[in-house]
Structure formats: C-alpha cells, structure tokens
CSV table of C-alpha atoms in Angstrom, one decimal:
chain,number,residue,atom,x,y,z
A,1,MET,CA,72.5,-71.6,-241.3
A,2,ILE,CA,73.0,-73.7,-244.4
A,3,ASN,CA,74.3,-72.2,-247.7
A,4,GLY,CA,73.4,-68.7,-246.6
A,5,ILE,CA,69.7,-69.3,-245.6
A,6,GLY,CA,68.9,-66.7,-243.0
A,7,SER,CA,67.9,-67.2,-239.4
A,8,SER,CA,64.2,-67.0,-240.2
A,9,TYR,CA,64.6,-70.5,-241.6
A,10,ASN,CA,66.4,-72.0,-238.6
A,11,PHE,CA,63.3,-73.5,-236.9
A,12,TYR,CA,61.9,-74.5,-240.2
A,13,ASN,CA,65.0,-76.4,-241.2
A,14,TYR,CA,65.2,-78.0,-237.8
A,15,GLN,CA,61.6,-79.1,-237.8
A,16,THR,CA,61.7,-80.5,-241.4
A,17,THR,CA,64.9,-82.4,-240.5
A,18,ILE,CA,63.2,-84.1,-237.6
A,19,ASN,CA,60.2,-85.0,-239.7
A,20,GLN,CA,62.4,-86.5,-242.4
A,21,LEU,CA,64.3,-88.6,-239.8
A,22,LYS,CA,61.0,-89.8,-238.3
A,23,LEU,CA,59.9,-90.8,-241.8
A,24,GLN,CA,63.1,-92.7,-242.4
A,25,GLN,CA,62.8,-94.5,-239.1
A,26,ALA,CA,59.1,-95.4,-239.9
A,27,MET,CA,60.1,-96.9,-243.3
A,28,SER,CA,62.9,-98.9,-241.8
A,29,LYS,CA,60.2,-100.8,-239.8
A,30,ASN,CA,58.2,-101.6,-242.9
A,31,PRO,CA,58.7,-105.4,-243.6
A,32,ASP,CA,58.1,-104.9,-247.3
A,33,TYR,CA,60.8,-102.3,-247.5
A,34,ASN,CA,63.3,-104.4,-245.4
A,35,SER,CA,62.6,-107.6,-247.2
A,36,TYR,CA,64.4,-106.3,-250.3
A,37,ARG,CA,67.0,-104.2,-248.6
A,38,GLY,CA,69.5,-106.9,-247.7
A,39,TYR,CA,69.3,-108.5,-251.1
A,40,VAL,CA,69.7,-105.3,-253.0
A,41,ASP,CA,72.7,-104.3,-250.9
A,42,SER,CA,74.3,-107.6,-251.6
A,43,MET,CA,73.8,-107.2,-255.3
A,44,GLN,CA,74.9,-103.5,-255.3
A,45,SER,CA,78.5,-104.3,-256.3
A,46,GLN,CA,77.4,-106.5,-259.2
A,47,ASN,CA,74.7,-104.3,-260.7
A,48,SER,CA,74.5,-100.7,-259.8
A,49,TRP,CA,71.4,-99.4,-261.6
A,50,VAL,CA,71.8,-95.8,-260.6
A,51,SER,CA,74.6,-93.7,-262.2
A,52,ASP,CA,76.7,-92.1,-259.5
A,53,SER,CA,77.6,-89.2,-261.8
A,54,GLN,CA,73.9,-88.6,-262.5
A,55,LYS,CA,73.1,-88.4,-258.8
A,56,SER,CA,76.1,-86.2,-258.1
A,57,SER,CA,75.1,-83.8,-260.9
A,58,SER,CA,71.6,-83.5,-259.6
A,59,MET,CA,72.7,-83.0,-256.0
A,60,ASN,CA,75.2,-80.3,-257.1
A,61,PHE,CA,72.5,-78.6,-259.0
A,62,LEU,CA,70.1,-78.5,-256.0
A,63,ARG,CA,72.9,-77.1,-253.9
A,64,ASN,CA,73.6,-74.4,-256.4
A,65,TYR,CA,69.8,-73.7,-256.8
A,66,ASN,CA,69.7,-73.3,-253.0
A,67,SER,CA,72.6,-70.9,-253.0
A,68,THR,CA,71.3,-68.9,-255.9
A,69,MET,CA,67.8,-68.4,-254.3
A,70,SER,CA,69.4,-67.7,-250.9
A,71,SER,CA,71.4,-64.9,-252.5
A,72,VAL,CA,68.3,-63.2,-253.9
A,73,MET,CA,66.5,-63.5,-250.5
A,74,GLN,CA,69.4,-62.0,-248.7
A,75,SER,CA,69.8,-59.1,-251.1
A,76,ALA,CA,66.0,-58.4,-251.0
A,77,ASN,CA,65.9,-58.7,-247.2
A,78,ALA,CA,68.6,-56.0,-246.8
A,79,LEU,CA,66.1,-53.6,-248.3
A,80,ARG,CA,63.0,-54.6,-246.3
A,81,THR,CA,61.8,-52.4,-243.5
A,82,SER,CA,60.9,-55.5,-241.5
A,83,ASN,CA,64.6,-56.2,-241.3
A,84,SER,CA,65.8,-54.2,-238.2
A,85,SER,CA,69.4,-54.4,-239.4
A,86,GLY,CA,68.8,-53.6,-243.0
A,87,VAL,CA,69.8,-50.5,-244.9
A,88,MET,CA,66.3,-49.0,-244.8
A,89,THR,CA,66.2,-49.1,-241.0
A,90,SER,CA,69.9,-48.0,-240.5
A,91,LEU,CA,69.9,-44.2,-240.1
A,92,SER,CA,72.9,-42.0,-240.4
A,93,ALA,CA,73.6,-38.4,-239.5
A,94,SER,CA,75.2,-35.8,-241.7
A,95,SER,CA,76.1,-32.1,-241.5
A,96,SER,CA,75.3,-29.6,-244.3
A,97,ASN,CA,78.3,-27.4,-243.3
A,98,SER,CA,81.3,-29.4,-242.1
A,99,ASP,CA,83.3,-26.2,-241.6
A,100,VAL,CA,80.9,-25.2,-238.8
A,101,ALA,CA,80.4,-28.7,-237.3
A,102,SER,CA,80.9,-32.3,-238.2
A,103,VAL,CA,78.6,-35.0,-236.8
A,104,THR,CA,79.3,-38.7,-235.9
A,105,GLN,CA,77.0,-41.4,-234.6
A,106,ASN,CA,77.5,-42.9,-231.1
A,107,PHE,CA,74.5,-45.3,-230.9
A,108,LYS,CA,71.7,-46.5,-233.2
A,109,LEU,CA,69.5,-43.6,-234.3
A,110,ARG,CA,65.8,-44.2,-233.8
A,111,GLN,CA,64.1,-41.8,-236.1
A,112,LYS,CA,64.6,-39.4,-239.0
A,113,LYS,CA,64.9,-35.8,-238.0
A,114,ASP,CA,66.3,-32.4,-239.0
A,115,ILE,CA,68.2,-30.3,-236.5
A,116,THR,CA,69.5,-26.7,-237.0
A,117,LEU,CA,72.7,-26.2,-235.1
A,118,ASN,CA,73.8,-22.5,-234.7
A,119,VAL,CA,77.3,-22.0,-233.2
A,120,ALA,CA,77.8,-18.6,-231.6
A,121,GLN,CA,81.3,-19.3,-230.5
A,122,ILE,CA,83.6,-22.3,-230.1
A,123,ALA,CA,85.4,-23.2,-226.9
A,124,VAL,CA,89.0,-22.2,-226.8
A,125,ALA,CA,91.9,-22.8,-224.4
A,126,GLN,CA,93.8,-20.0,-222.6
A,127,LYS,CA,97.1,-19.1,-224.1
A,128,ASN,CA,99.9,-17.0,-222.6
A,129,SER,CA,103.1,-15.9,-224.2
A,130,SER,CA,106.2,-14.1,-222.8
A,131,SER,CA,107.6,-11.0,-224.3
A,132,GLY,CA,110.6,-12.7,-225.8
A,133,VAL,CA,114.3,-12.4,-225.0
A,134,ASN,CA,117.6,-13.0,-226.7
A,135,GLY,CA,117.9,-16.8,-226.3
A,136,LYS,CA,121.7,-16.7,-226.4
A,137,GLY,CA,121.9,-13.9,-223.8
A,138,ILE,CA,122.9,-14.6,-220.2
A,139,ALA,CA,120.0,-15.0,-217.8
A,140,LYS,CA,120.0,-12.0,-215.3
A,141,ALA,CA,117.8,-13.5,-212.6
A,142,ASP,CA,116.2,-16.7,-211.2
A,143,MET,CA,112.7,-17.6,-212.1
A,144,ASN,CA,110.4,-18.3,-209.1
A,145,PHE,CA,106.8,-18.4,-210.0
A,146,SER,CA,103.5,-20.4,-209.5
A,147,ILE,CA,100.7,-21.6,-211.7
A,148,SER,CA,97.2,-21.9,-210.3
A,149,SER,CA,94.7,-24.0,-212.2
A,150,LYS,CA,91.7,-26.3,-211.5
A,151,ASN,CA,94.3,-28.9,-210.6
A,152,GLY,CA,95.8,-26.9,-207.8
A,153,ASN,CA,98.7,-24.5,-207.1
A,154,PHE,CA,102.1,-25.5,-208.5
A,155,GLN,CA,105.4,-23.8,-207.6
A,156,PHE,CA,108.4,-23.6,-210.0
A,157,ASN,CA,112.0,-22.4,-209.2
A,158,ILE,CA,114.5,-22.2,-212.0
A,159,GLN,CA,118.1,-21.1,-211.0
A,160,ALA,CA,120.0,-18.7,-213.2
A,161,THR,CA,123.2,-20.7,-212.7
A,162,ASP,CA,123.9,-24.4,-212.8
A,163,LYS,CA,125.4,-26.5,-210.0
A,164,ASN,CA,128.9,-25.5,-211.0
A,165,GLY,CA,127.9,-21.8,-210.7
A,166,ILE,CA,128.0,-21.2,-214.5
A,167,ALA,CA,125.4,-18.8,-215.7
A,168,LYS,CA,122.7,-20.2,-218.0
A,169,THR,CA,121.4,-18.6,-221.2
A,170,ASN,CA,117.9,-17.2,-221.5
A,171,ASN,CA,117.0,-20.1,-223.8
A,172,ALA,CA,118.2,-22.7,-221.3
A,173,MET,CA,116.2,-21.0,-218.6
A,174,LEU,CA,113.0,-21.0,-220.6
A,175,THR,CA,113.5,-24.6,-221.8
A,176,GLU,CA,114.1,-25.8,-218.2
A,177,ALA,CA,110.9,-23.9,-217.1
A,178,ALA,CA,108.9,-25.5,-219.9
A,179,ASN,CA,110.1,-29.0,-219.0
A,180,SER,CA,109.3,-28.5,-215.3
A,181,ILE,CA,105.7,-27.3,-216.2
A,182,ASN,CA,105.1,-30.2,-218.6
A,183,TYR,CA,106.3,-32.7,-216.0
A,184,SER,CA,103.9,-31.3,-213.5
A,185,ASN,CA,100.1,-31.9,-213.3
A,186,ALA,CA,99.2,-28.2,-213.7
A,187,GLY,CA,97.1,-28.9,-216.7
A,188,VAL,CA,99.2,-26.5,-218.8
A,189,LYS,CA,101.4,-27.3,-221.8
A,190,ALA,CA,104.6,-25.3,-222.2
A,191,THR,CA,106.7,-24.8,-225.3
A,192,VAL,CA,109.7,-22.6,-226.2
A,193,GLU,CA,109.3,-20.9,-229.6
A,194,LYS,CA,111.2,-18.4,-231.7
A,195,GLY,CA,109.5,-15.2,-232.6
A,196,LYS,CA,109.8,-13.3,-235.8
A,197,ASP,CA,112.7,-11.3,-234.4
A,198,GLY,CA,114.5,-14.5,-233.5
A,199,ASN,CA,114.0,-14.0,-229.8
A,200,SER,CA,113.0,-17.0,-227.6
A,201,ILE,CA,109.3,-17.0,-226.3
A,202,LEU,CA,107.8,-19.2,-223.6
A,203,THR,CA,104.2,-20.1,-224.5
A,204,LEU,CA,101.7,-21.7,-222.1
A,205,GLU,CA,98.4,-23.2,-223.1
A,206,SER,CA,95.8,-25.0,-221.0
A,207,ASP,CA,95.4,-28.7,-221.8
A,208,GLU,CA,91.6,-28.3,-222.3
A,209,THR,CA,89.3,-25.7,-223.6
A,210,GLY,CA,86.7,-23.8,-221.6
A,211,THR,CA,86.7,-21.4,-218.8
A,212,ALA,CA,87.1,-24.1,-216.2
A,213,SER,CA,90.6,-24.8,-217.5
A,214,ALA,CA,91.8,-21.2,-217.1
A,215,PHE,CA,95.0,-20.6,-215.1
A,216,THR,CA,96.9,-17.7,-213.5
A,217,ILE,CA,100.7,-17.1,-213.1
A,218,ASN,CA,102.3,-15.1,-210.3
A,219,GLY,CA,105.9,-14.6,-209.1
A,220,LYS,CA,109.3,-13.6,-210.5
A,221,LEU,CA,109.4,-14.6,-214.2
A,222,GLY,CA,112.8,-13.4,-215.3
A,223,ALA,CA,113.4,-14.4,-218.9
A,224,ALA,CA,109.7,-15.3,-219.2
A,225,GLU,CA,108.5,-11.8,-218.3
A,226,GLY,CA,105.1,-11.1,-219.8
A,227,VAL,CA,103.9,-14.7,-219.7
A,228,GLN,CA,101.6,-13.8,-216.8
A,229,THR,CA,99.3,-12.0,-219.3
A,230,ALA,CA,96.8,-14.0,-221.3
A,231,ALA,CA,97.1,-13.5,-225.0
A,232,GLN,CA,93.9,-15.6,-225.5
A,233,GLU,CA,91.3,-15.9,-222.8
A,234,ALA,CA,89.7,-19.2,-222.2
A,235,SER,CA,86.0,-19.4,-223.3
A,236,ASP,CA,83.2,-21.8,-223.4
A,237,ALA,CA,81.3,-23.0,-226.5
A,238,GLN,CA,78.0,-21.3,-227.0
A,239,TYR,CA,75.5,-22.8,-229.4
A,240,SER,CA,71.8,-23.4,-229.9
A,241,ILE,CA,69.7,-26.3,-231.3
A,242,THR,CA,66.4,-25.9,-233.1
A,243,GLU,CA,64.3,-29.0,-233.5
A,244,ASP,CA,60.6,-29.1,-234.4
A,245,GLY,CA,60.4,-25.3,-234.1
A,246,VAL,CA,61.8,-25.2,-230.6
A,247,THR,CA,65.2,-23.6,-229.9
A,248,GLN,CA,67.4,-24.2,-226.9
A,249,THR,CA,70.7,-22.5,-226.0
A,250,TYR,CA,73.6,-24.3,-224.4
A,251,THR,CA,77.2,-23.7,-223.3
A,252,ALA,CA,79.9,-26.3,-223.1
A,253,GLN,CA,83.5,-26.5,-221.9
A,254,SER,CA,84.4,-28.7,-225.0
A,255,ASN,CA,83.7,-28.4,-228.7
A,256,THR,CA,82.4,-32.0,-228.7
A,257,VAL,CA,78.7,-31.8,-227.8
A,258,GLN,CA,76.1,-34.4,-227.6
A,259,LEU,CA,72.9,-34.5,-229.6
A,260,ASP,CA,69.7,-36.6,-229.5
A,261,TYR,CA,70.3,-37.8,-226.0
A,262,GLY,CA,73.9,-38.8,-226.8
A,263,ARG,CA,73.0,-40.9,-229.8
A,264,MET,CA,75.3,-38.7,-231.9
A,265,GLN,CA,77.8,-36.0,-231.3
A,266,ALA,CA,78.8,-32.8,-233.1
A,267,ASP,CA,82.3,-31.4,-233.2
A,268,LEU,CA,82.1,-27.6,-233.3
A,269,LYS,CA,84.7,-26.0,-235.5
A,270,SER,CA,83.7,-22.4,-236.1
A,271,ALA,CA,80.9,-19.9,-235.6
A,272,GLY,CA,78.0,-20.3,-238.1
A,273,GLU,CA,75.0,-22.5,-238.8
A,274,THR,CA,74.6,-26.0,-240.2
A,275,SER,CA,71.7,-28.5,-240.6
A,276,ILE,CA,72.1,-31.9,-239.0
A,277,THR,CA,70.0,-34.5,-240.9
A,278,VAL,CA,69.2,-38.0,-239.6
A,279,ASP,CA,68.1,-40.1,-242.5
A,280,THR,CA,68.7,-43.3,-244.5
A,281,ASP,CA,72.0,-43.4,-246.4
A,282,SER,CA,71.1,-43.0,-250.1
A,283,GLY,CA,74.5,-44.4,-251.1
A,284,ARG,CA,74.0,-47.6,-249.1
A,285,ILE,CA,70.5,-48.0,-250.4
A,286,ALA,CA,71.6,-47.6,-254.0
A,287,SER,CA,74.4,-50.2,-253.4
A,288,ALA,CA,71.9,-52.6,-251.9
A,289,ILE,CA,69.6,-52.2,-254.9
A,290,SER,CA,72.5,-52.9,-257.2
A,291,ASP,CA,73.3,-56.1,-255.3
A,292,LEU,CA,69.6,-57.2,-255.5
A,293,VAL,CA,69.5,-56.6,-259.3
A,294,ASP,CA,72.8,-58.5,-259.7
A,295,SER,CA,71.6,-61.5,-257.7
A,296,TYR,CA,68.2,-61.5,-259.4
A,297,ASN,CA,69.8,-61.5,-262.9
A,298,LYS,CA,72.1,-64.4,-261.8
A,299,ALA,CA,69.2,-66.4,-260.5
A,300,THR,CA,67.3,-65.9,-263.8
A,301,ASP,CA,70.3,-66.9,-265.8
A,302,PHE,CA,70.8,-69.9,-263.6
A,303,LEU,CA,67.2,-71.0,-264.2
A,304,ARG,CA,67.4,-70.5,-267.9
A,305,SER,CA,70.5,-72.7,-268.2
A,306,ASN,CA,69.0,-75.5,-266.1
A,307,VAL,CA,65.5,-76.1,-267.4
A,308,SER,CA,66.5,-79.6,-268.4
A,309,HIS,CA,66.6,-80.8,-264.8
A,310,GLY,CA,62.9,-80.7,-264.2
A,311,SER,CA,59.5,-79.1,-264.9
A,312,GLY,CA,59.7,-77.2,-261.6
A,313,ILE,CA,62.6,-75.2,-263.0
A,314,SER,CA,60.5,-74.1,-266.0
A,315,ARG,CA,57.8,-72.9,-263.6
A,316,GLN,CA,60.3,-70.9,-261.5
A,317,LEU,CA,61.8,-69.4,-264.7
A,318,HIS,CA,58.4,-68.2,-265.8
A,319,ASN,CA,57.9,-66.7,-262.3
A,320,PHE,CA,61.2,-64.9,-262.4
A,321,GLU,CA,60.7,-63.6,-265.9
A,322,ARG,CA,57.4,-61.9,-265.0
A,323,PRO,CA,57.6,-58.1,-264.5
A,324,ILE,CA,58.8,-57.3,-260.9
A,325,ALA,CA,56.7,-54.1,-260.6
A,326,SER,CA,54.6,-51.7,-262.5
A,327,GLU,CA,56.3,-49.4,-265.1
A,328,ASN,CA,55.8,-46.3,-262.9
A,329,THR,CA,57.4,-48.0,-259.9
A,330,MET,CA,60.3,-49.3,-261.9
A,331,GLU,CA,60.9,-45.9,-263.5
A,332,ARG,CA,60.9,-44.1,-260.1
A,333,LEU,CA,63.3,-46.7,-258.7
A,334,GLY,CA,65.7,-46.4,-261.6
A,335,LEU,CA,65.0,-49.9,-262.8
A,336,SER,CA,64.4,-51.1,-266.4
A,337,TYR,CA,64.8,-54.2,-268.6
A,338,SER,CA,67.5,-54.4,-271.2
A,339,LYS,CA,66.9,-55.9,-274.7
A,340,ASP,CA,68.1,-59.3,-273.4
A,341,GLY,CA,65.6,-59.2,-270.6
A,342,ARG,CA,68.0,-58.4,-267.8
A,343,LEU,CA,67.3,-56.0,-265.0
A,344,THR,CA,69.3,-52.7,-265.1
A,345,PHE,CA,69.7,-50.1,-262.4
A,346,ASP,CA,70.3,-46.3,-262.8
A,347,LYS,CA,71.7,-45.0,-259.5
A,348,GLU,CA,71.3,-41.3,-260.5
A,349,THR,CA,67.6,-41.7,-261.4
A,350,PHE,CA,66.9,-43.4,-258.1
A,351,GLN,CA,68.7,-40.8,-256.0
A,352,LYS,CA,66.8,-38.0,-257.8
A,353,SER,CA,63.5,-39.7,-257.0
A,354,LEU,CA,64.7,-40.1,-253.4
A,355,GLU,CA,65.4,-36.4,-253.1
A,356,LYS,CA,62.2,-35.4,-254.7
A,357,ASP,CA,59.9,-37.6,-252.6
A,358,SER,CA,61.8,-39.8,-250.2
A,359,PHE,CA,58.6,-41.2,-248.5
A,360,LEU,CA,57.0,-42.5,-251.7
A,361,THR,CA,60.3,-43.8,-253.1
A,362,GLU,CA,61.1,-45.7,-250.0
A,363,GLU,CA,57.6,-47.0,-249.7
A,364,LEU,CA,57.7,-48.4,-253.2
A,365,LEU,CA,61.0,-50.0,-252.6
A,366,SER,CA,60.8,-51.3,-249.0
A,367,GLY,CA,57.2,-50.8,-247.7
A,368,SER,CA,54.7,-53.6,-247.3
A,369,ASN,CA,54.3,-55.3,-250.7
A,370,GLY,CA,57.1,-53.1,-252.0
A,371,LEU,CA,59.7,-54.3,-254.5
A,372,ALA,CA,62.0,-55.8,-251.9
A,373,ASP,CA,59.1,-57.8,-250.3
A,374,ASN,CA,57.9,-59.0,-253.7
A,375,LEU,CA,61.3,-60.3,-254.8
A,376,PHE,CA,62.0,-61.8,-251.4
A,377,ASP,CA,58.7,-63.7,-251.6
A,378,ARG,CA,59.4,-64.7,-255.2
A,379,ALA,CA,62.8,-66.2,-254.2
A,380,SER,CA,61.4,-67.7,-251.1
A,381,SER,CA,58.7,-69.5,-253.1
A,382,ALA,CA,61.3,-70.9,-255.4
A,383,ALA,CA,63.4,-72.0,-252.4
A,384,THR,CA,60.5,-74.0,-250.9
A,385,ALA,CA,59.4,-75.5,-254.2
A,386,ASN,CA,58.9,-79.3,-254.3
A,387,SER,CA,62.4,-80.6,-254.9
A,388,ALA,CA,61.2,-83.6,-256.8
A,389,SER,CA,59.7,-81.3,-259.4
A,390,LEU,CA,63.0,-79.5,-259.8
A,391,ILE,CA,64.8,-82.7,-260.9
A,392,ASN,CA,61.9,-84.9,-262.1
A,393,ASN,CA,63.7,-85.2,-265.5
A,394,ASP,CA,66.8,-86.4,-263.8
A,395,LEU,CA,64.8,-88.9,-261.8
A,396,GLU,CA,63.2,-90.2,-264.9
A,397,ALA,CA,66.6,-90.6,-266.5
A,398,ILE,CA,67.9,-92.5,-263.5
A,399,GLY,CA,64.8,-94.7,-263.5
A,400,ASN,CA,65.4,-95.6,-267.1
A,401,GLN,CA,68.7,-97.0,-266.1
A,402,GLY,CA,67.0,-99.6,-263.9
A,403,SER,CA,66.9,-103.3,-264.8
A,404,VAL,CA,65.4,-106.5,-263.5
A,405,THR,CA,67.7,-108.1,-261.0
A,406,GLY,CA,66.9,-111.7,-260.1
A,407,ASN,CA,63.3,-111.8,-258.8
A,408,ILE,CA,63.3,-108.2,-257.9
A,409,SER,CA,61.9,-105.7,-260.4
A,410,SER,CA,63.6,-102.4,-261.1
A,411,ALA,CA,60.6,-100.6,-259.6
A,412,ASN,CA,61.1,-102.3,-256.2
A,413,THR,CA,64.9,-101.7,-256.4
A,414,LYS,CA,64.4,-98.0,-257.0
A,415,GLY,CA,62.5,-97.9,-253.7
A,416,ASN,CA,65.7,-98.8,-251.9
A,417,ASP,CA,67.8,-96.0,-253.5
A,418,THR,CA,68.5,-93.3,-251.0
A,419,PHE,CA,68.6,-90.6,-253.7
A,420,ARG,CA,65.1,-91.4,-254.9
A,421,LEU,CA,63.8,-92.0,-251.4
A,422,ILE,CA,64.8,-88.4,-250.4
A,423,ALA,CA,63.5,-86.9,-253.6
A,424,THR,CA,60.2,-88.7,-253.3
A,425,TYR,CA,59.5,-87.7,-249.7
A,426,SER,CA,61.0,-84.2,-249.7
A,427,ARG,CA,57.8,-82.3,-250.2
A,428,ALA,CA,58.7,-79.1,-248.4
A,429,GLY,CA,61.5,-78.1,-250.8
A,430,MET,CA,65.2,-78.1,-251.2
A,431,PHE,CA,65.8,-77.4,-247.6
A,432,ASN,CA,65.0,-81.0,-246.6
A,433,LEU,CA,67.7,-82.3,-249.0
A,434,ASN,CA,70.3,-80.0,-247.3
A,435,ASN,CA,69.1,-81.1,-243.9
A,436,PHE,CA,69.7,-84.8,-244.8
A,437,ALA,CA,73.2,-83.9,-245.9
A,438,ALA,CA,73.7,-81.8,-242.7
A,439,VAL,CA,73.0,-84.6,-240.4
A,440,GLY,CA,74.9,-87.1,-242.5
A,441,SER,CA,71.9,-89.2,-243.7
C-alpha cells in the first residue's frame, strides 16, 4: 500500500512496476540510447540542464496529488455497499427501552431485522437473612449448621467460646460464620449487616441467579436464627421473542440471554417490552459522509491551486467541479453547494431522510451508481490519469532549460534524464511514478 492506496490496487501497482522495469531494461540495451549515456554522465557535473528544484517540485506535487485522490477514494469506499467492512455493511443492534433490556453485539450481524423482546420476569438469586440479634451481646450457643447447594453439602461449626474459653459476642459469631461460608465453595456469599434497629443480621445470597443456584440451610443456627428461611426465592428469567410474526417463549438461569444465534446478547433488567433493532448506524454513516465531503473539497481546492502544473490538472478540475448528483438526490442526502462552490453537509436533514425512507436514502448514497460509487470512480479516474499530462507544463519548462552540449543536442540529452524518461513512459498514471520510487529506481 503506497500513500494510502487501498488493497484493490496492490496487483495493479505490482504489475505496472514490473512493466516499467522491463521497459527500462529494454531501453538499456538500445545502442542509440547507450551511445549518449556515458558522455552525458561525464558532462553532468559541468552542465546540468535540468533544474533539481524543478524536478523536486514536480515530484512532490505528484505525491500530494496521489495522496489527495487516495483520500477521496478511501472516504467514498467507506460508504459503498461493495465494501464488506464499510459503514453501510456494518450493522449494529439497539434497544428501544434500555430499562427493560440493553443489547450488545458478539459477532458480525448479517442482516437488518426487528425483534420484540417481552420480559415477563428477570432471574433473581436466592437471599436469606437472619432475624437479627444484639451484636454486642454474649453468644448463648454454638452454631452447627449445613448449607446444601448445587455444589454439594457443606458443614459449618462455630464455637461460642474462643480457645481460651472466653465467650464471643453475637457479632463475632456471625462474622466468623460469614467468613467460613465465603471461604467455602458453597456458591453462597455471606455478609454481616446492621438492621434499622442496630441489631446484627447475617445475610446469605447465592452467587448466581436462577433456580439451579438455590440453597437450603439446616442445623443449629444460634445467633443466626431465621437465616434458614428465604426472604427472596430464586427464580429463572422468563421472556419471549417475536420475530417475523412468530413468538417463542424461553426461560433462562441468567439475565444475559443470546439472540440471533449468539450474534448478539440482551441483558434483561426488568419486566416489560422493548424493540431490538438491527440496522446501520446513522451516526457512523453521517460521520462518513462528512469525511467524504471534507476530502472532496480538499481535492477540489488542491486542483484549483495547481492548474499551472499541466493541462491534465485542468481536465481533472473540470471533472471535480461538475455536479456530483441530481438536485433531488443531494437534497435527500443533506448535500448542497455553498456560494464559493464547496460541498456542504447537513447531518440533521440526512438523518430525517434516513428515518423517513431508509431504503431509498441508502440506495442513493451507497447503491450501485450511487453517490459513493460515483465519487470513488471520479477520484479513481483522476488517480489513473496520464502522469505526463499532469505535469506537461513542468516538463516543457524543464525542456526549455536544455542547451547544446558538444555534439549532442539538448533533445538527445533530454532522453537520458530519468525524470523525463519516467514521465514519458508512465502512461498508466501516477501509480507508476510511485512504484519507481518504491523500488529505488
């Protein structure tokens, strides 16, 4: 990739480079060409007929010309439907009611669609809480209980006195019980909290939502009496999906559910209904249009300020100043010309058109022979213009600097100048000049 030219030109650039090198090799075998070469080289230090600054200016201009047209091509290509990674083929999912469910994309979405998601209930974890005791009070009995969950049966034994026989407080008993539960693999999280009355409460909650993560408690609970009763029962998520008029009902242990064969997922948040829409991102499209307008204006300005280099620039400027689409198309896409002839873009107008008739708006923008295709082709045509025509005024100015040296006329001497040689035989456009530079020729 040279100066931003996309992958579609890789083979083209490679092939033209090979052709140019073959041409150079063929010319090197020409006796008429070589008969002058040694003499001209020997005289180069005494009489340099070509201005180095003139050649440098022309080469820099061609590089900038290349970069400018490449920028237009890239901006236009981002909006073409033929570009599989462009904004028009990159779909995204959104939820109309994020309080009910949010949606994220896992993999590339294949087609536009509308899905109605109805959440009957979300999945919740089981939660148990003890009745509450005075935390500073002295524990009256040991705690010897078990927790049974999907992970197995786990036994816990908390002594009411420490190793020195000193009685523990209720809060110390509950804290020790919570730590023991948390260090186990019971799938239950334990915390000690303070109630409104200031009493200490042991709260247990399953690590995961859904009925499969429910647990039971049995045994002597002491300071944690009451924790064996569930304050909140575990439940599964219940929801339905309606697509193309067909409704299917599902249950899930988790509130993260898969849609469209796993290409996206919804995070259920509350009971209710939301619409999941898979579509192009109007914000990204508008941004891409803005980029295209900017690069096209810069290219037009560049051509206007460089018409002195060659007649080919004048032709390309005329091409770029032609209307880019019909008035109706431009109006629907939010495009217009300012008084100074520059393109302008109204994002709000475009998005209103997209909402009113997305198919027609996108077709005018990115369909076959749409705006993006036309501007890509316009910049591509400029990029492949005969490079000699782009700088023929420069070449004429260089030629006028020639002089007769010994028995060799300036016309013959010019034939040995690398700059004129490349310009003369670069008929496929500016890419060839870049290719010569790329291979060090």
